[in-house]
Amino acid sequence: MKKRPRRRAKPKRLRNPFLLFLLLFLLSSFGGEFFSTAKENEGEREGEQKKLVDLLPSSIFSRFSERVKKNPRFKLIVSVYAPWCGHCKVLEPELVSALKIVREVDGTDETVVDVVKMNGDLRKYPIREEMEQRETEARKAFKKKYGVKGYPTLLLLEKKSDDESSRSGRSRSEEEEEEEELFVAKQYKGSRSQAALLNYLRRASASDVATFKDWREAREYGKLRATESNAMFFHLMVNGGSLKIKKAFDSEAKKRENLQAWFGESDAPKTFEETNAFLDAFHAKQFPWKDIQSKDESYSVLLAVHPRVPGDEDDDSLVSDGENYKAFTTEVVLCRVAEEKEEEEEEKKKKKKSYRANDADMSETSGYENPCNVSAFVRTRIVAPLAKLDQSVFNNILDLDSPSVFLVESGGDAKIEAFAKNAYKLALKHRKISFVRVDGDELGPWLDKEMAFGPLESSFPLCLGYHKKTHRSWYDRKWETRGNTIEESLAVFVDMNFVDIKRLPNFLPSMPLLGKLKNIHHRATFRFSNSSSPVQRLATYWWLLVIALILFVLCFSFALQYQREGKFDTSSEDDSSAKSSGEAERAAKVEESDGDEPKKTK
């Protein structure tokens, strides 16, 4: 028998309209709240990404100690802000966006580097209760300990090294009891732009020294990292190289004052051909190949890489991997193993201290300039020659104990660079002096206020010296007339003020009074020693002659006045003595007359 097809059951319709209205009411009431809460949660998550976590000093210490136990290389950046500070409100979004790039693009998690903020404004926390009083005292102690004097201030907290903990003279158990003693803090002195903050976060999260397989990998790394304010340093070991230079290079990379600079080295010693390709990739054509005696010689090479600066022109012969333009300005130094052996022999003969990487540029033990001083090479090459003056460049040259030459021009970047490129060779020759280019339209008012030279707009282009630590400045209104070209005039300005020292500096308005007096005495002795004839030497002390003349006139007037008062006093004494003698004679006559009266009566 044929089976009958089953009929599909029709869906039941909701016949009761009351239930339909009830269902719609429930969806409108509870469903709207559900979707609104979901949107609020999404908004809160987006808001959390736009803001940093605000912590107290105790929470900062506890977070740092927890992360350091997991990763000893953990670094915590604390942004000390104030609610009323406009710069703090501008800095926080830039810092959050830089942190987001480090998290998502670089893949760095919070166990390597993290950023928090702390309210440093004590006025927002009145002392009413005991808890609020403790918080205020903790904030105040935190700011005092780490030198927070303004807003915003970025502090980099990292674990204290074993050498620093041993220098403090305290045992490890005592340091563990006080969590705030486990780390040291360094203030960030760079620019507040997103690019600078991103570079700083990447440097804090990266290893001290990066390793590269070949020159292509190193060049791409240098393009992303090297800036005019912070160099990219490379160390190459050729045919074995020098272990002494490698140790000094690694120690410089670990220093906190060099945290904004980048350090890299090859993963293995290179051959002569590989070194040539590496130097060609960074356009280091000034390398002294003539000093290399053979291809099998063992030596080390140090490179300081910056983006190309004005004056470093393109060279058609420089072609590397399809690029025929000059992207870098590279400074290079050769460290030969034979020179180190000769230096050690001379030091043994003279019985003086051995070579150290932290010595000065001039080796006092050997008597000649030591080009392989890694510490001096890094210290003087962090800032690019002829870098454009900004906050990062200014803070870096401020840390150097050497003067700076400001090349000031107005009218746009093209005009500024055209003027600054005249000092390119001079900047490479005198690396102990920082040469920077300055936009006169932007920083002209600051120069007027800082150096008190008066209006400078009419004197562009301008060449002047500046040294903030010693409160000194060098300014010559006739510097353009010192040579036939601008390049010669700049060379004469540097020689007169910093090399031969034929002119003395002025003092800034910020110099203390005692420093001004010392500067005046030094200026007078300098002029007296450099004068040729006695007349010129007397002319240098004309102000002393004027003071002596004034003192002589004052003394002469006081003497005359004293003499007149003395004569008046002697005449009065004579008159009084005469009067007293006359009165005595009269009294004697009266006594005699009184004695003669009884005789006459008798």
PDB file of N, CA, C and O in Angstrom, residues 509-536:
ATOM      1  N   PRO A 509      72.523  86.649  32.073  1.00  0.00           N
ATOM      2  CA  PRO A 509      71.840  87.275  33.217  1.00  0.00           C
ATOM      3  C   PRO A 509      71.576  86.299  34.364  1.00  0.00           C
ATOM      4  O   PRO A 509      71.403  86.726  35.505  1.00  0.00           O
ATOM      5  N   SER A 510      71.547  85.002  34.079  1.00  0.00           N
ATOM      6  CA  SER A 510      71.293  84.023  35.122  1.00  0.00           C
ATOM      7  C   SER A 510      72.524  83.698  35.964  1.00  0.00           C
ATOM      8  O   SER A 510      72.412  82.928  36.921  1.00  0.00           O
ATOM      9  N   MET A 511      73.693  84.232  35.615  1.00  0.00           N
ATOM     10  CA  MET A 511      74.892  83.947  36.389  1.00  0.00           C
ATOM     11  C   MET A 511      74.792  84.568  37.783  1.00  0.00           C
ATOM     12  O   MET A 511      74.360  85.713  37.928  1.00  0.00           O
ATOM     13  N   PRO A 512      75.197  83.851  38.831  1.00  0.00           N
ATOM     14  CA  PRO A 512      75.173  84.436  40.180  1.00  0.00           C
ATOM     15  C   PRO A 512      76.134  85.614  40.306  1.00  0.00           C
ATOM     16  O   PRO A 512      77.034  85.803  39.482  1.00  0.00           O
ATOM     17  N   LEU A 513      75.948  86.410  41.376  1.00  0.00           N
ATOM     18  CA  LEU A 513      76.758  87.605  41.564  1.00  0.00           C
ATOM     19  C   LEU A 513      78.225  87.260  41.771  1.00  0.00           C
ATOM     20  O   LEU A 513      79.118  87.933  41.229  1.00  0.00           O
ATOM     21  N   LEU A 514      78.501  86.208  42.532  1.00  0.00           N
ATOM     22  CA  LEU A 514      79.892  85.818  42.753  1.00  0.00           C
ATOM     23  C   LEU A 514      80.559  85.406  41.446  1.00  0.00           C
ATOM     24  O   LEU A 514      81.728  85.731  41.199  1.00  0.00           O
ATOM     25  N   GLY A 515      79.819  84.722  40.580  1.00  0.00           N
ATOM     26  CA  GLY A 515      80.372  84.356  39.286  1.00  0.00           C
ATOM     27  C   GLY A 515      80.648  85.564  38.414  1.00  0.00           C
ATOM     28  O   GLY A 515      81.633  85.595  37.667  1.00  0.00           O
ATOM     29  N   LYS A 516      79.801  86.574  38.492  1.00  0.00           N
ATOM     30  CA  LYS A 516      80.041  87.795  37.716  1.00  0.00           C
ATOM     31  C   LYS A 516      81.301  88.508  38.176  1.00  0.00           C
ATOM     32  O   LYS A 516      82.087  89.008  37.365  1.00  0.00           O
ATOM     33  N   LEU A 517      81.530  88.550  39.496  1.00  0.00           N
ATOM     34  CA  LEU A 517      82.739  89.184  40.009  1.00  0.00           C
ATOM     35  C   LEU A 517      83.987  88.422  39.562  1.00  0.00           C
ATOM     36  O   LEU A 517      84.996  89.014  39.169  1.00  0.00           O
ATOM     37  N   LYS A 518      83.930  87.086  39.618  1.00  0.00           N
ATOM     38  CA  LYS A 518      85.061  86.293  39.145  1.00  0.00           C
ATOM     39  C   LYS A 518      85.300  86.495  37.663  1.00  0.00           C
ATOM     40  O   LYS A 518      86.443  86.550  37.204  1.00  0.00           O
ATOM     41  N   ASN A 519      84.224  86.636  36.910  1.00  0.00           N
ATOM     42  CA  ASN A 519      84.363  86.836  35.471  1.00  0.00           C
ATOM     43  C   ASN A 519      85.005  88.186  35.169  1.00  0.00           C
ATOM     44  O   ASN A 519      85.834  88.306  34.259  1.00  0.00           O
ATOM     45  N   ILE A 520      84.659  89.209  35.928  1.00  0.00           N
ATOM     46  CA  ILE A 520      85.266  90.534  35.729  1.00  0.00           C
ATOM     47  C   ILE A 520      86.757  90.485  36.052  1.00  0.00           C
ATOM     48  O   ILE A 520      87.590  91.040  35.323  1.00  0.00           O
ATOM     49  N   HIS A 521      87.115  89.797  37.141  1.00  0.00           N
ATOM     50  CA  HIS A 521      88.536  89.676  37.494  1.00  0.00           C
ATOM     51  C   HIS A 521      89.293  88.885  36.422  1.00  0.00           C
ATOM     52  O   HIS A 521      90.414  89.251  36.033  1.00  0.00           O
ATOM     53  N   HIS A 522      88.685  87.800  35.938  1.00  0.00           N
ATOM     54  CA  HIS A 522      89.338  87.010  34.891  1.00  0.00           C
ATOM     55  C   HIS A 522      89.504  87.825  33.614  1.00  0.00           C
ATOM     56  O   HIS A 522      90.533  87.733  32.927  1.00  0.00           O
ATOM     57  N   ARG A 523      88.516  88.629  33.273  1.00  0.00           N
ATOM     58  CA  ARG A 523      88.610  89.467  32.080  1.00  0.00           C
ATOM     59  C   ARG A 523      89.733  90.489  32.215  1.00  0.00           C
ATOM     60  O   ARG A 523      90.494  90.738  31.264  1.00  0.00           O
ATOM     61  N   ALA A 524      89.861  91.088  33.409  1.00  0.00           N
ATOM     62  CA  ALA A 524      90.913  92.087  33.614  1.00  0.00           C
ATOM     63  C   ALA A 524      92.301  91.459  33.528  1.00  0.00           C
ATOM     64  O   ALA A 524      93.212  91.991  32.878  1.00  0.00           O
ATOM     65  N   THR A 525      92.490  90.317  34.168  1.00  0.00           N
ATOM     66  CA  THR A 525      93.794  89.651  34.102  1.00  0.00           C
ATOM     67  C   THR A 525      94.107  89.167  32.691  1.00  0.00           C
ATOM     68  O   THR A 525      95.261  89.192  32.252  1.00  0.00           O
ATOM     69  N   PHE A 526      93.087  88.740  31.951  1.00  0.00           N
ATOM     70  CA  PHE A 526      93.302  88.292  30.569  1.00  0.00           C
ATOM     71  C   PHE A 526      93.778  89.461  29.703  1.00  0.00           C
ATOM     72  O   PHE A 526      94.713  89.328  28.915  1.00  0.00           O
ATOM     73  N   ARG A 527      93.134  90.601  29.834  1.00  0.00           N
ATOM     74  CA  ARG A 527      93.545  91.758  29.041  1.00  0.00           C
ATOM     75  C   ARG A 527      94.931  92.241  29.444  1.00  0.00           C
ATOM     76  O   ARG A 527      95.721  92.675  28.608  1.00  0.00           O
ATOM     77  N   PHE A 528      95.246  92.200  30.737  1.00  0.00           N
ATOM     78  CA  PHE A 528      96.555  92.650  31.194  1.00  0.00           C
ATOM     79  C   PHE A 528      97.665  91.738  30.684  1.00  0.00           C
ATOM     80  O   PHE A 528      98.739  92.198  30.286  1.00  0.00           O
ATOM     81  N   SER A 529      97.413  90.421  30.666  1.00  0.00           N
ATOM     82  CA  SER A 529      98.446  89.490  30.210  1.00  0.00           C
ATOM     83  C   SER A 529      98.640  89.544  28.706  1.00  0.00           C
ATOM     84  O   SER A 529      99.743  89.326  28.205  1.00  0.00           O
ATOM     85  N   ASN A 530      97.572  89.851  27.943  1.00  0.00           N
ATOM     86  CA  ASN A 530      97.691  89.900  26.492  1.00  0.00           C
ATOM     87  C   ASN A 530      98.063  91.272  25.958  1.00  0.00           C
ATOM     88  O   ASN A 530      98.158  91.451  24.745  1.00  0.00           O
ATOM     89  N   SER A 531      98.286  92.248  26.811  1.00  0.00           N
ATOM     90  CA  SER A 531      98.681  93.587  26.357  1.00  0.00           C
ATOM     91  C   SER A 531     100.182  93.616  26.108  1.00  0.00           C
ATOM     92  O   SER A 531     100.973  92.974  26.808  1.00  0.00           O
ATOM     93  N   SER A 532     100.596  94.407  25.114  1.00  0.00           N
ATOM     94  CA  SER A 532     102.002  94.440  24.707  1.00  0.00           C
ATOM     95  C   SER A 532     102.772  95.566  25.383  1.00  0.00           C
ATOM     96  O   SER A 532     103.894  95.378  25.834  1.00  0.00           O
ATOM     97  N   SER A 533     102.221  96.748  25.472  1.00  0.00           N
ATOM     98  CA  SER A 533     102.928  97.899  26.027  1.00  0.00           C
ATOM     99  C   SER A 533     102.394  98.244  27.406  1.00  0.00           C
ATOM    100  O   SER A 533     101.266  97.900  27.753  1.00  0.00           O
ATOM    101  N   PRO A 534     103.208  98.972  28.229  1.00  0.00           N
ATOM    102  CA  PRO A 534     102.715  99.383  29.560  1.00  0.00           C
ATOM    103  C   PRO A 534     101.510 100.304  29.483  1.00  0.00           C
ATOM    104  O   PRO A 534     100.665 100.299  30.383  1.00  0.00           O
ATOM    105  N   VAL A 535     101.442 101.116  28.403  1.00  0.00           N
ATOM    106  CA  VAL A 535     100.290 102.008  28.270  1.00  0.00           C
ATOM    107  C   VAL A 535      99.005 101.205  28.098  1.00  0.00           C
ATOM    108  O   VAL A 535      97.963 101.526  28.684  1.00  0.00           O
ATOM    109  N   GLN A 536      99.081 100.145  27.295  1.00  0.00           N
ATOM    110  CA  GLN A 536      97.903  99.297  27.122  1.00  0.00           C
ATOM    111  C   GLN A 536      97.535  98.580  28.415  1.00  0.00           C
ATOM    112  O   GLN A 536      96.355  98.393  28.717  1.00  0.00           O
TER     113      GLN A 536
END
